[in-house]
Amino acid sequence: APGRYVGAIWIRSREGVGQRLELDLMVRGFKLPEPRLTYGIYYRGVLDPAGGDSISSELKSERQYMAELADMLSHGVRAITLYQKMPSGLVPRALELRAEAGLPRDRLFTLGYTTGKPTSAHALAELEQKTRAWLALAGAAGYEQLYVYGVDEAGGRELLRERKAWELVRSLGARVFVACGKDALLLMGRLLDIAILPYRPDPVQAAGYHALGKEVYAYGFPQVAPVAPETYRRNYGITLWLAGYDGAMPYAYQHSFGHIWNDFDHQRYRDLAFAYPTVDGVVPTIQWEGFREGVDDVRYLTALEEAISAAGQNGRTDAEEARRWLESLALEADLDRMREEAAQWIERLQGGPADPSRSGSQEERGGR
């Protein structure tokens, strides 16, 4: 029930050494909606044909696959890429598991094949055949729209060589998404449905894609390596909101450069991992929890937007005051304070805060 809850947790070792953690929780009187931004991720995991419980960033048993999908969903990620390739009976099975896990089926983002950059009649015919097969598969699984990946991080002339492929894919009813540079807006903007841009979000780029009716996501801000939870919270939360971005798709949930449980077995790169795989679950990292906090920040801001809209329709004069507060947010905002004030505005616009009479300690509520 909504209200304030106060209590303590004791942590003791076998030797009797103890640590007391004071808890002071406020349960709000409203439910958070899904964020206005789309949160996705590059997920390289595919079902292992052997069906074993290997430990890697790619091959997964069905229980590993389900555990990782559940973990991503619990962290606010809904647009999870599919790397499973055809021809393989495992693609339909992967889609079945995704449905069982509760992934939405509005859009399927596949890297099971890419558009490439074919120009000959024969190569374009092969691309058409693949696209039709994937469209049929996605449709049979209940997906509304198929998104096909272009050539990763292509630019300039290499990007332009994809034009025929993108035109073909889109003519068949699919859409195109890809990680790219800023030149993609001018060179291919009308054919690129979702541009995934690296580094600091650029409001000018976002406005340019929006003028064409397209979307822009962020990645590489940073890639999934630094142990810096607040960085992920701020960069993939309030920063994207203020830049006018439509979503995020960081790279990657897991990508090892050796063994996934050894971050130091490559001479140059640290493994990318929001969570480390086990035979039947995952071990999440603190930066993964920071990312989730960024998603939740955006959920609070989304809830406030909705509350402002509803209050304005009901003639509430404080709706405009709340809108001014929302528009005054800055990149350097204290994120905890921002969330607290957003919650207070939501409760005020919805008719008042939680019932303070429900406050009390564990003992006062009769629990232990």
mmCIF file of C-alpha atoms in Angstrom, residues 1-363:
data_model
loop_
_atom_site.group_PDB
_atom_site.id
_atom_site.type_symbol
_atom_site.label_atom_id
_atom_site.label_comp_id
_atom_site.label_asym_id
_atom_site.label_seq_id
_atom_site.Cartn_x
_atom_site.Cartn_y
_atom_site.Cartn_z
ATOM 1 C CA ALA A 1 0.000 0.000 0.000
ATOM 2 C CA PRO A 2 1.177 3.574 -0.596
ATOM 3 C CA GLY A 3 2.931 5.248 2.298
ATOM 4 C CA ARG A 4 6.203 5.481 4.167
ATOM 5 C CA TYR A 5 7.848 2.337 5.517
ATOM 6 C CA VAL A 6 10.690 2.433 8.041
ATOM 7 C CA GLY A 7 12.719 -0.515 9.252
ATOM 8 C CA ALA A 8 16.154 -2.112 9.429
ATOM 9 C CA ILE A 9 18.094 -5.073 8.063
ATOM 10 C CA TRP A 10 20.822 -6.773 10.069
ATOM 11 C CA ILE A 11 23.653 -8.507 8.201
ATOM 12 C CA ARG A 12 25.648 -10.960 10.332
ATOM 13 C CA SER A 13 28.501 -13.316 9.608
ATOM 14 C CA ARG A 14 29.172 -16.678 11.240
ATOM 15 C CA GLU A 15 31.618 -14.906 13.521
ATOM 16 C CA GLY A 16 28.765 -12.714 14.737
ATOM 17 C CA VAL A 17 29.953 -9.472 13.226
ATOM 18 C CA GLY A 18 26.898 -7.417 12.291
ATOM 19 C CA GLN A 19 25.964 -4.436 10.189
ATOM 20 C CA ARG A 20 22.660 -2.597 10.527
ATOM 21 C CA LEU A 21 21.140 -1.009 7.429
ATOM 22 C CA GLU A 22 18.438 1.552 8.039
ATOM 23 C CA LEU A 23 15.561 1.499 5.560
ATOM 24 C CA ASP A 24 13.272 4.406 4.820
ATOM 25 C CA LEU A 25 10.969 3.681 1.867
ATOM 26 C CA MET A 26 8.273 5.800 0.304
ATOM 27 C CA VAL A 27 5.801 3.803 -1.772
ATOM 28 C CA ARG A 28 4.097 6.176 -4.175
ATOM 29 C CA GLY A 29 0.393 6.196 -4.856
ATOM 30 C CA PHE A 30 0.697 5.757 -8.625
ATOM 31 C CA LYS A 31 1.998 3.214 -11.103
ATOM 32 C CA LEU A 32 4.788 4.095 -13.486
ATOM 33 C CA PRO A 33 3.986 3.741 -17.209
ATOM 34 C CA GLU A 34 6.379 2.378 -19.774
ATOM 35 C CA PRO A 35 8.938 5.034 -20.777
ATOM 36 C CA ARG A 36 8.166 7.266 -23.738
ATOM 37 C CA LEU A 37 11.577 6.334 -25.110
ATOM 38 C CA THR A 38 12.193 2.898 -26.621
ATOM 39 C CA TYR A 39 14.895 0.995 -24.770
ATOM 40 C CA GLY A 40 16.603 -1.695 -26.791
ATOM 41 C CA ILE A 41 19.919 -3.506 -26.722
ATOM 42 C CA TYR A 42 22.205 -5.477 -29.002
ATOM 43 C CA TYR A 43 21.780 -9.039 -27.761
ATOM 44 C CA ARG A 44 24.151 -11.501 -29.437
ATOM 45 C CA GLY A 45 22.762 -14.561 -27.665
ATOM 46 C CA VAL A 46 21.446 -17.348 -29.912
ATOM 47 C CA LEU A 47 20.065 -20.788 -29.142
ATOM 48 C CA ASP A 48 22.767 -23.443 -29.142
ATOM 49 C CA PRO A 49 21.957 -26.223 -31.665
ATOM 50 C CA ALA A 50 23.578 -28.676 -29.248
ATOM 51 C CA GLY A 51 21.272 -27.491 -26.479
ATOM 52 C CA GLY A 52 24.031 -27.519 -23.874
ATOM 53 C CA ASP A 53 24.760 -25.185 -20.978
ATOM 54 C CA SER A 54 27.901 -23.568 -22.345
ATOM 55 C CA ILE A 55 29.072 -20.296 -20.813
ATOM 56 C CA SER A 56 29.590 -17.694 -23.524
ATOM 57 C CA SER A 57 28.230 -14.399 -24.777
ATOM 58 C CA GLU A 58 26.676 -16.124 -27.807
ATOM 59 C CA LEU A 59 25.573 -19.743 -27.446
ATOM 60 C CA LYS A 60 22.666 -20.237 -25.032
ATOM 61 C CA SER A 61 20.529 -23.104 -23.837
ATOM 62 C CA GLU A 62 16.804 -22.411 -23.687
ATOM 63 C CA ARG A 63 16.881 -21.802 -19.931
ATOM 64 C CA GLN A 64 19.824 -19.418 -20.309
ATOM 65 C CA TYR A 65 18.034 -17.618 -23.117
ATOM 66 C CA MET A 66 14.868 -17.222 -21.039
ATOM 67 C CA ALA A 67 16.799 -16.084 -17.966
ATOM 68 C CA GLU A 68 18.579 -13.384 -19.951
ATOM 69 C CA LEU A 69 15.411 -12.188 -21.670
ATOM 70 C CA ALA A 70 13.758 -11.927 -18.243
ATOM 71 C CA ASP A 71 16.743 -9.969 -16.943
ATOM 72 C CA MET A 72 16.593 -7.496 -19.827
ATOM 73 C CA LEU A 73 12.857 -7.043 -19.425
ATOM 74 C CA SER A 74 13.245 -6.423 -15.696
ATOM 75 C CA HIS A 75 15.700 -3.635 -16.529
ATOM 76 C CA GLY A 76 13.239 -1.879 -18.811
ATOM 77 C CA VAL A 77 14.607 -3.163 -22.119
ATOM 78 C CA ARG A 78 11.941 -4.194 -24.627
ATOM 79 C CA ALA A 79 13.543 -3.900 -28.091
ATOM 80 C CA ILE A 80 15.992 -6.814 -27.954
ATOM 81 C CA THR A 81 17.786 -7.626 -31.194
ATOM 82 C CA LEU A 82 17.614 -11.135 -32.674
ATOM 83 C CA TYR A 83 20.907 -12.576 -33.965
ATOM 84 C CA GLN A 84 19.538 -16.072 -34.716
ATOM 85 C CA LYS A 85 20.152 -16.906 -38.372
ATOM 86 C CA MET A 86 18.276 -18.817 -41.067
ATOM 87 C CA PRO A 87 17.938 -21.380 -42.462
ATOM 88 C CA SER A 88 17.419 -22.807 -39.032
ATOM 89 C CA GLY A 89 14.494 -24.249 -37.175
ATOM 90 C CA LEU A 90 15.820 -22.377 -34.170
ATOM 91 C CA VAL A 91 14.538 -19.014 -35.409
ATOM 92 C CA PRO A 92 10.866 -19.922 -34.837
ATOM 93 C CA ARG A 93 11.814 -21.422 -31.478
ATOM 94 C CA ALA A 94 13.639 -18.248 -30.462
ATOM 95 C CA LEU A 95 10.541 -16.239 -31.373
ATOM 96 C CA GLU A 96 8.367 -18.609 -29.327
ATOM 97 C CA LEU A 97 10.608 -18.143 -26.295
ATOM 98 C CA ARG A 98 10.503 -14.376 -26.701
ATOM 99 C CA ALA A 99 6.717 -14.492 -26.694
ATOM 100 C CA GLU A 100 6.749 -16.681 -23.568
ATOM 101 C CA ALA A 101 9.103 -14.220 -21.876
ATOM 102 C CA GLY A 102 6.677 -11.370 -22.556
ATOM 103 C CA LEU A 103 8.537 -9.353 -25.177
ATOM 104 C CA PRO A 104 6.260 -7.022 -27.128
ATOM 105 C CA ARG A 105 5.589 -8.015 -30.713
ATOM 106 C CA ASP A 106 5.187 -4.633 -32.310
ATOM 107 C CA ARG A 107 8.682 -4.659 -33.858
ATOM 108 C CA LEU A 108 11.248 -7.375 -34.556
ATOM 109 C CA PHE A 109 14.826 -6.098 -34.853
ATOM 110 C CA THR A 110 16.822 -8.736 -36.677
ATOM 111 C CA LEU A 111 20.537 -9.121 -37.239
ATOM 112 C CA GLY A 112 19.934 -12.688 -38.379
ATOM 113 C CA TYR A 113 20.702 -11.230 -41.787
ATOM 114 C CA THR A 114 21.561 -7.739 -43.005
ATOM 115 C CA THR A 115 20.754 -5.716 -46.087
ATOM 116 C CA GLY A 116 24.357 -5.759 -47.220
ATOM 117 C CA LYS A 117 25.139 -3.642 -50.274
ATOM 118 C CA PRO A 118 24.134 -5.750 -53.308
ATOM 119 C CA THR A 119 23.833 -4.093 -56.708
ATOM 120 C CA SER A 120 23.614 -6.971 -59.226
ATOM 121 C CA ALA A 121 20.264 -8.442 -60.205
ATOM 122 C CA HIS A 122 21.248 -11.830 -58.787
ATOM 123 C CA ALA A 123 22.358 -10.427 -55.415
ATOM 124 C CA LEU A 124 19.246 -8.279 -55.128
ATOM 125 C CA ALA A 125 17.073 -11.305 -55.904
ATOM 126 C CA GLU A 126 18.759 -13.200 -53.052
ATOM 127 C CA LEU A 127 18.096 -10.290 -50.702
ATOM 128 C CA GLU A 128 14.458 -10.229 -51.784
ATOM 129 C CA GLN A 129 14.128 -13.961 -51.099
ATOM 130 C CA LYS A 130 15.617 -13.598 -47.603
ATOM 131 C CA THR A 131 13.458 -10.601 -46.788
ATOM 132 C CA ARG A 132 10.262 -12.329 -47.872
ATOM 133 C CA ALA A 133 11.179 -15.367 -45.774
ATOM 134 C CA TRP A 134 11.828 -13.208 -42.704
ATOM 135 C CA LEU A 135 8.641 -11.219 -43.246
ATOM 136 C CA ALA A 136 6.660 -14.460 -43.362
ATOM 137 C CA LEU A 137 8.383 -15.728 -40.235
ATOM 138 C CA ALA A 138 7.824 -12.497 -38.318
ATOM 139 C CA GLY A 139 4.191 -12.367 -39.415
ATOM 140 C CA ALA A 140 3.560 -15.961 -38.357
ATOM 141 C CA ALA A 141 4.992 -15.124 -34.930
ATOM 142 C CA GLY A 142 2.622 -12.173 -34.591
ATOM 143 C CA TYR A 143 5.047 -9.306 -35.201
ATOM 144 C CA GLU A 144 3.652 -6.141 -36.722
ATOM 145 C CA GLN A 145 6.868 -4.840 -38.304
ATOM 146 C CA LEU A 146 10.233 -6.282 -39.325
ATOM 147 C CA TYR A 147 13.371 -4.153 -39.042
ATOM 148 C CA VAL A 148 16.433 -5.297 -40.998
ATOM 149 C CA TYR A 149 19.964 -4.180 -40.103
ATOM 150 C CA GLY A 150 22.142 -2.387 -42.621
ATOM 151 C CA VAL A 151 25.938 -2.458 -42.871
ATOM 152 C CA ASP A 152 27.233 -1.649 -39.410
ATOM 153 C CA GLU A 153 28.781 1.811 -39.009
ATOM 154 C CA ALA A 154 29.098 2.413 -42.750
ATOM 155 C CA GLY A 155 29.618 5.934 -44.030
ATOM 156 C CA GLY A 156 30.272 7.910 -47.193
ATOM 157 C CA ARG A 157 30.460 5.895 -50.401
ATOM 158 C CA GLU A 158 30.041 2.592 -48.590
ATOM 159 C CA LEU A 159 26.778 3.854 -47.146
ATOM 160 C CA LEU A 160 25.553 5.036 -50.541
ATOM 161 C CA ARG A 161 26.207 1.585 -52.015
ATOM 162 C CA GLU A 162 23.424 0.282 -49.753
ATOM 163 C CA ARG A 163 20.761 2.421 -51.438
ATOM 164 C CA LYS A 164 19.390 -0.283 -53.766
ATOM 165 C CA ALA A 165 19.240 -2.802 -50.929
ATOM 166 C CA TRP A 166 17.411 -0.424 -48.609
ATOM 167 C CA GLU A 167 14.969 0.572 -51.335
ATOM 168 C CA LEU A 168 14.238 -3.108 -52.016
ATOM 169 C CA VAL A 169 13.786 -4.063 -48.351
ATOM 170 C CA ARG A 170 11.443 -1.141 -47.738
ATOM 171 C CA SER A 171 9.449 -1.831 -50.927
ATOM 172 C CA LEU A 172 8.706 -5.309 -49.554
ATOM 173 C CA GLY A 173 7.260 -3.877 -46.343
ATOM 174 C CA ALA A 174 10.224 -4.171 -43.980
ATOM 175 C CA ARG A 175 12.117 -1.281 -42.385
ATOM 176 C CA VAL A 176 15.815 -0.466 -41.970
ATOM 177 C CA PHE A 177 17.798 0.259 -38.799
ATOM 178 C CA VAL A 178 21.552 0.535 -38.342
ATOM 179 C CA ALA A 179 24.362 2.126 -36.371
ATOM 180 C CA CYS A 180 25.763 4.962 -38.457
ATOM 181 C CA GLY A 181 27.459 8.349 -38.433
ATOM 182 C CA LYS A 182 26.087 11.832 -38.874
ATOM 183 C CA ASP A 183 26.450 11.737 -42.674
ATOM 184 C CA ALA A 184 23.640 9.156 -42.874
ATOM 185 C CA LEU A 185 20.999 11.859 -42.359
ATOM 186 C CA LEU A 186 21.958 13.659 -45.561
ATOM 187 C CA LEU A 187 22.918 10.604 -47.612
ATOM 188 C CA MET A 188 20.233 8.069 -46.632
ATOM 189 C CA GLY A 189 17.860 9.757 -44.213
ATOM 190 C CA ARG A 190 14.697 9.097 -46.212
ATOM 191 C CA LEU A 191 15.450 5.376 -46.392
ATOM 192 C CA LEU A 192 16.699 4.919 -42.821
ATOM 193 C CA ASP A 193 13.852 4.287 -40.397
ATOM 194 C CA ILE A 194 15.923 4.173 -37.209
ATOM 195 C CA ALA A 195 19.382 5.726 -37.042
ATOM 196 C CA ILE A 196 21.466 4.498 -34.097
ATOM 197 C CA LEU A 197 23.994 7.254 -33.450
ATOM 198 C CA PRO A 198 27.149 6.994 -31.304
ATOM 199 C CA TYR A 199 28.547 9.326 -28.688
ATOM 200 C CA ARG A 200 26.859 12.372 -27.158
ATOM 201 C CA PRO A 201 23.258 12.794 -28.374
ATOM 202 C CA ASP A 202 22.835 15.543 -30.947
ATOM 203 C CA PRO A 203 19.492 17.432 -30.828
ATOM 204 C CA VAL A 204 20.084 18.757 -34.365
ATOM 205 C CA GLN A 205 20.394 15.233 -35.735
ATOM 206 C CA ALA A 206 17.269 14.203 -33.817
ATOM 207 C CA ALA A 207 15.311 17.111 -35.269
ATOM 208 C CA GLY A 208 16.555 16.260 -38.761
ATOM 209 C CA TYR A 209 15.361 12.663 -38.577
ATOM 210 C CA HIS A 210 12.061 13.703 -37.016
ATOM 211 C CA ALA A 211 11.454 16.103 -39.915
ATOM 212 C CA LEU A 212 11.627 13.041 -42.181
ATOM 213 C CA GLY A 213 9.307 11.039 -39.947
ATOM 214 C CA LYS A 214 12.182 8.814 -38.724
ATOM 215 C CA GLU A 215 13.572 7.833 -35.325
ATOM 216 C CA VAL A 216 16.986 8.219 -33.725
ATOM 217 C CA TYR A 217 18.479 6.038 -30.965
ATOM 218 C CA ALA A 218 21.719 6.341 -28.991
ATOM 219 C CA TYR A 219 24.558 3.867 -28.492
ATOM 220 C CA GLY A 220 28.229 4.024 -27.638
ATOM 221 C CA PHE A 221 27.596 6.605 -24.912
ATOM 222 C CA PRO A 222 29.488 4.667 -23.638
ATOM 223 C CA GLN A 223 29.663 1.102 -24.879
ATOM 224 C CA VAL A 224 28.911 -1.489 -22.206
ATOM 225 C CA ALA A 225 32.267 -1.701 -20.421
ATOM 226 C CA PRO A 226 32.969 0.994 -17.787
ATOM 227 C CA VAL A 227 31.957 0.265 -14.205
ATOM 228 C CA ALA A 228 30.206 3.626 -13.924
ATOM 229 C CA PRO A 229 26.552 3.249 -12.877
ATOM 230 C CA GLU A 230 25.721 6.958 -12.671
ATOM 231 C CA THR A 231 27.192 7.512 -16.140
ATOM 232 C CA TYR A 232 24.766 4.988 -17.635
ATOM 233 C CA ARG A 233 21.891 6.399 -15.609
ATOM 234 C CA ARG A 234 22.475 9.980 -16.739
ATOM 235 C CA ASN A 235 23.577 9.307 -20.324
ATOM 236 C CA TYR A 236 20.773 6.893 -21.205
ATOM 237 C CA GLY A 237 18.121 8.702 -19.168
ATOM 238 C CA ILE A 238 17.779 12.464 -18.773
ATOM 239 C CA THR A 239 20.349 13.175 -21.526
ATOM 240 C CA LEU A 240 18.318 11.316 -24.173
ATOM 241 C CA TRP A 241 15.114 12.948 -22.935
ATOM 242 C CA LEU A 242 16.504 16.457 -23.266
ATOM 243 C CA ALA A 243 18.109 15.745 -26.659
ATOM 244 C CA GLY A 244 14.772 14.657 -28.123
ATOM 245 C CA TYR A 245 15.940 11.121 -28.915
ATOM 246 C CA ASP A 246 13.453 8.312 -29.445
ATOM 247 C CA GLY A 247 15.375 5.583 -27.685
ATOM 248 C CA ALA A 248 18.612 3.764 -26.986
ATOM 249 C CA MET A 249 20.275 0.583 -28.183
ATOM 250 C CA PRO A 250 23.623 0.178 -26.389
ATOM 251 C CA TYR A 251 26.180 -2.406 -27.459
ATOM 252 C CA ALA A 252 26.025 -4.973 -26.027
ATOM 253 C CA TYR A 253 24.298 -7.025 -23.355
ATOM 254 C CA GLN A 254 27.244 -9.424 -23.618
ATOM 255 C CA HIS A 255 30.195 -9.504 -26.019
ATOM 256 C CA SER A 256 33.377 -11.234 -24.953
ATOM 257 C CA PHE A 257 36.780 -10.912 -26.605
ATOM 258 C CA GLY A 258 37.932 -14.151 -25.035
ATOM 259 C CA HIS A 259 36.029 -15.851 -22.229
ATOM 260 C CA ILE A 260 33.038 -13.880 -20.973
ATOM 261 C CA TRP A 261 34.085 -14.369 -17.321
ATOM 262 C CA ASN A 262 37.603 -13.003 -17.907
ATOM 263 C CA ASP A 263 37.604 -9.262 -18.562
ATOM 264 C CA PHE A 264 41.375 -9.197 -19.069
ATOM 265 C CA ASP A 265 42.116 -11.926 -21.620
ATOM 266 C CA HIS A 266 42.366 -9.491 -24.535
ATOM 267 C CA GLN A 267 45.375 -7.219 -24.972
ATOM 268 C CA ARG A 268 43.278 -4.171 -25.856
ATOM 269 C CA TYR A 269 39.575 -4.555 -25.056
ATOM 270 C CA ARG A 270 37.646 -5.339 -21.916
ATOM 271 C CA ASP A 271 34.634 -7.624 -22.381
ATOM 272 C CA LEU A 272 31.317 -5.847 -22.803
ATOM 273 C CA ALA A 273 28.832 -7.157 -20.261
ATOM 274 C CA PHE A 274 25.822 -5.696 -18.493
ATOM 275 C CA ALA A 275 25.363 -9.147 -16.935
ATOM 276 C CA TYR A 276 27.504 -12.295 -16.832
ATOM 277 C CA PRO A 277 25.969 -15.655 -17.851
ATOM 278 C CA THR A 278 25.684 -18.740 -15.670
ATOM 279 C CA VAL A 279 24.230 -22.139 -16.540
ATOM 280 C CA ASP A 280 20.770 -21.119 -15.350
ATOM 281 C CA GLY A 281 20.736 -17.350 -14.826
ATOM 282 C CA VAL A 282 22.757 -14.154 -14.833
ATOM 283 C CA VAL A 283 24.964 -12.136 -12.503
ATOM 284 C CA PRO A 284 24.144 -8.462 -13.114
ATOM 285 C CA THR A 285 26.656 -5.624 -12.831
ATOM 286 C CA ILE A 286 26.324 -2.331 -11.007
ATOM 287 C CA GLN A 287 26.444 -0.417 -14.321
ATOM 288 C CA TRP A 288 23.453 -2.476 -15.490
ATOM 289 C CA GLU A 289 21.555 -1.294 -12.418
ATOM 290 C CA GLY A 290 22.602 2.268 -13.245
ATOM 291 C CA PHE A 291 21.149 1.859 -16.735
ATOM 292 C CA ARG A 292 17.883 0.622 -15.216
ATOM 293 C CA GLU A 293 17.770 3.709 -12.995
ATOM 294 C CA GLY A 294 18.020 5.835 -16.149
ATOM 295 C CA VAL A 295 15.076 3.948 -17.646
ATOM 296 C CA ASP A 296 13.109 4.530 -14.440
ATOM 297 C CA ASP A 297 13.965 8.241 -14.481
ATOM 298 C CA VAL A 298 12.380 8.444 -17.922
ATOM 299 C CA ARG A 299 9.358 6.506 -16.659
ATOM 300 C CA TYR A 300 8.848 9.154 -13.962
ATOM 301 C CA LEU A 301 9.135 11.943 -16.545
ATOM 302 C CA THR A 302 6.721 10.080 -18.829
ATOM 303 C CA ALA A 303 4.251 9.712 -15.949
ATOM 304 C CA LEU A 304 4.530 13.434 -15.244
ATOM 305 C CA GLU A 305 3.889 14.294 -18.897
ATOM 306 C CA GLU A 306 0.755 12.163 -18.823
ATOM 307 C CA ALA A 307 -0.371 13.740 -15.525
ATOM 308 C CA ILE A 308 0.177 17.234 -16.924
ATOM 309 C CA SER A 309 -1.861 16.422 -20.023
ATOM 310 C CA ALA A 310 -4.742 14.962 -18.001
ATOM 311 C CA ALA A 311 -4.705 17.829 -15.482
ATOM 312 C CA GLY A 312 -4.663 20.406 -18.262
ATOM 313 C CA GLN A 313 -7.729 18.835 -19.844
ATOM 314 C CA ASN A 314 -9.453 19.044 -16.463
ATOM 315 C CA GLY A 315 -8.710 22.744 -16.156
ATOM 316 C CA ARG A 316 -6.073 22.418 -13.417
ATOM 317 C CA THR A 317 -4.080 25.668 -13.310
ATOM 318 C CA ASP A 318 -1.066 23.976 -11.708
ATOM 319 C CA ALA A 319 -0.609 21.842 -14.843
ATOM 320 C CA GLU A 320 1.191 24.719 -16.541
ATOM 321 C CA GLU A 321 3.397 25.211 -13.487
ATOM 322 C CA ALA A 322 4.352 21.548 -13.623
ATOM 323 C CA ARG A 323 5.088 21.827 -17.344
ATOM 324 C CA ARG A 324 7.443 24.736 -16.684
ATOM 325 C CA TRP A 325 9.252 22.649 -14.077
ATOM 326 C CA LEU A 326 9.587 19.767 -16.546
ATOM 327 C CA GLU A 327 10.915 22.068 -19.264
ATOM 328 C CA SER A 328 13.446 23.579 -16.842
ATOM 329 C CA LEU A 329 15.321 20.301 -16.320
ATOM 330 C CA ALA A 330 19.022 20.444 -17.149
ATOM 331 C CA LEU A 331 21.663 17.846 -18.002
ATOM 332 C CA GLU A 332 23.461 18.401 -14.713
ATOM 333 C CA ALA A 333 20.298 17.887 -12.615
ATOM 334 C CA ASP A 334 20.566 16.015 -9.323
ATOM 335 C CA LEU A 335 18.863 12.832 -10.486
ATOM 336 C CA ASP A 336 17.530 11.689 -7.123
ATOM 337 C CA ARG A 337 16.090 15.131 -6.428
ATOM 338 C CA MET A 338 14.651 15.281 -9.950
ATOM 339 C CA ARG A 339 12.856 11.978 -9.432
ATOM 340 C CA GLU A 340 11.550 13.050 -6.008
ATOM 341 C CA GLU A 341 10.172 16.323 -7.341
ATOM 342 C CA ALA A 342 8.664 14.609 -10.377
ATOM 343 C CA ALA A 343 6.876 12.174 -8.041
ATOM 344 C CA GLN A 344 5.544 15.041 -5.934
ATOM 345 C CA TRP A 345 4.198 16.775 -9.047
ATOM 346 C CA ILE A 346 2.528 13.579 -10.237
ATOM 347 C CA GLU A 347 0.815 13.046 -6.900
ATOM 348 C CA ARG A 348 -0.266 16.686 -6.738
ATOM 349 C CA LEU A 349 -1.753 16.618 -10.229
ATOM 350 C CA GLN A 350 -3.458 13.284 -9.581
ATOM 351 C CA GLY A 351 -5.108 14.577 -6.426
ATOM 352 C CA GLY A 352 -2.649 14.445 -3.546
ATOM 353 C CA PRO A 353 0.133 12.386 -1.956
ATOM 354 C CA ALA A 354 -0.104 8.918 -0.484
ATOM 355 C CA ASP A 355 -2.015 8.548 2.780
ATOM 356 C CA PRO A 356 0.508 9.438 5.553
ATOM 357 C CA SER A 357 -1.460 7.358 8.048
ATOM 358 C CA ARG A 358 0.033 4.251 6.433
ATOM 359 C CA SER A 359 3.508 5.222 7.607
ATOM 360 C CA GLY A 360 5.138 3.088 10.253
ATOM 361 C CA SER A 361 7.971 0.779 11.113
ATOM 362 C CA GLN A 362 8.002 -2.970 10.661
ATOM 363 C CA GLU A 363 7.158 -3.409 14.337
#
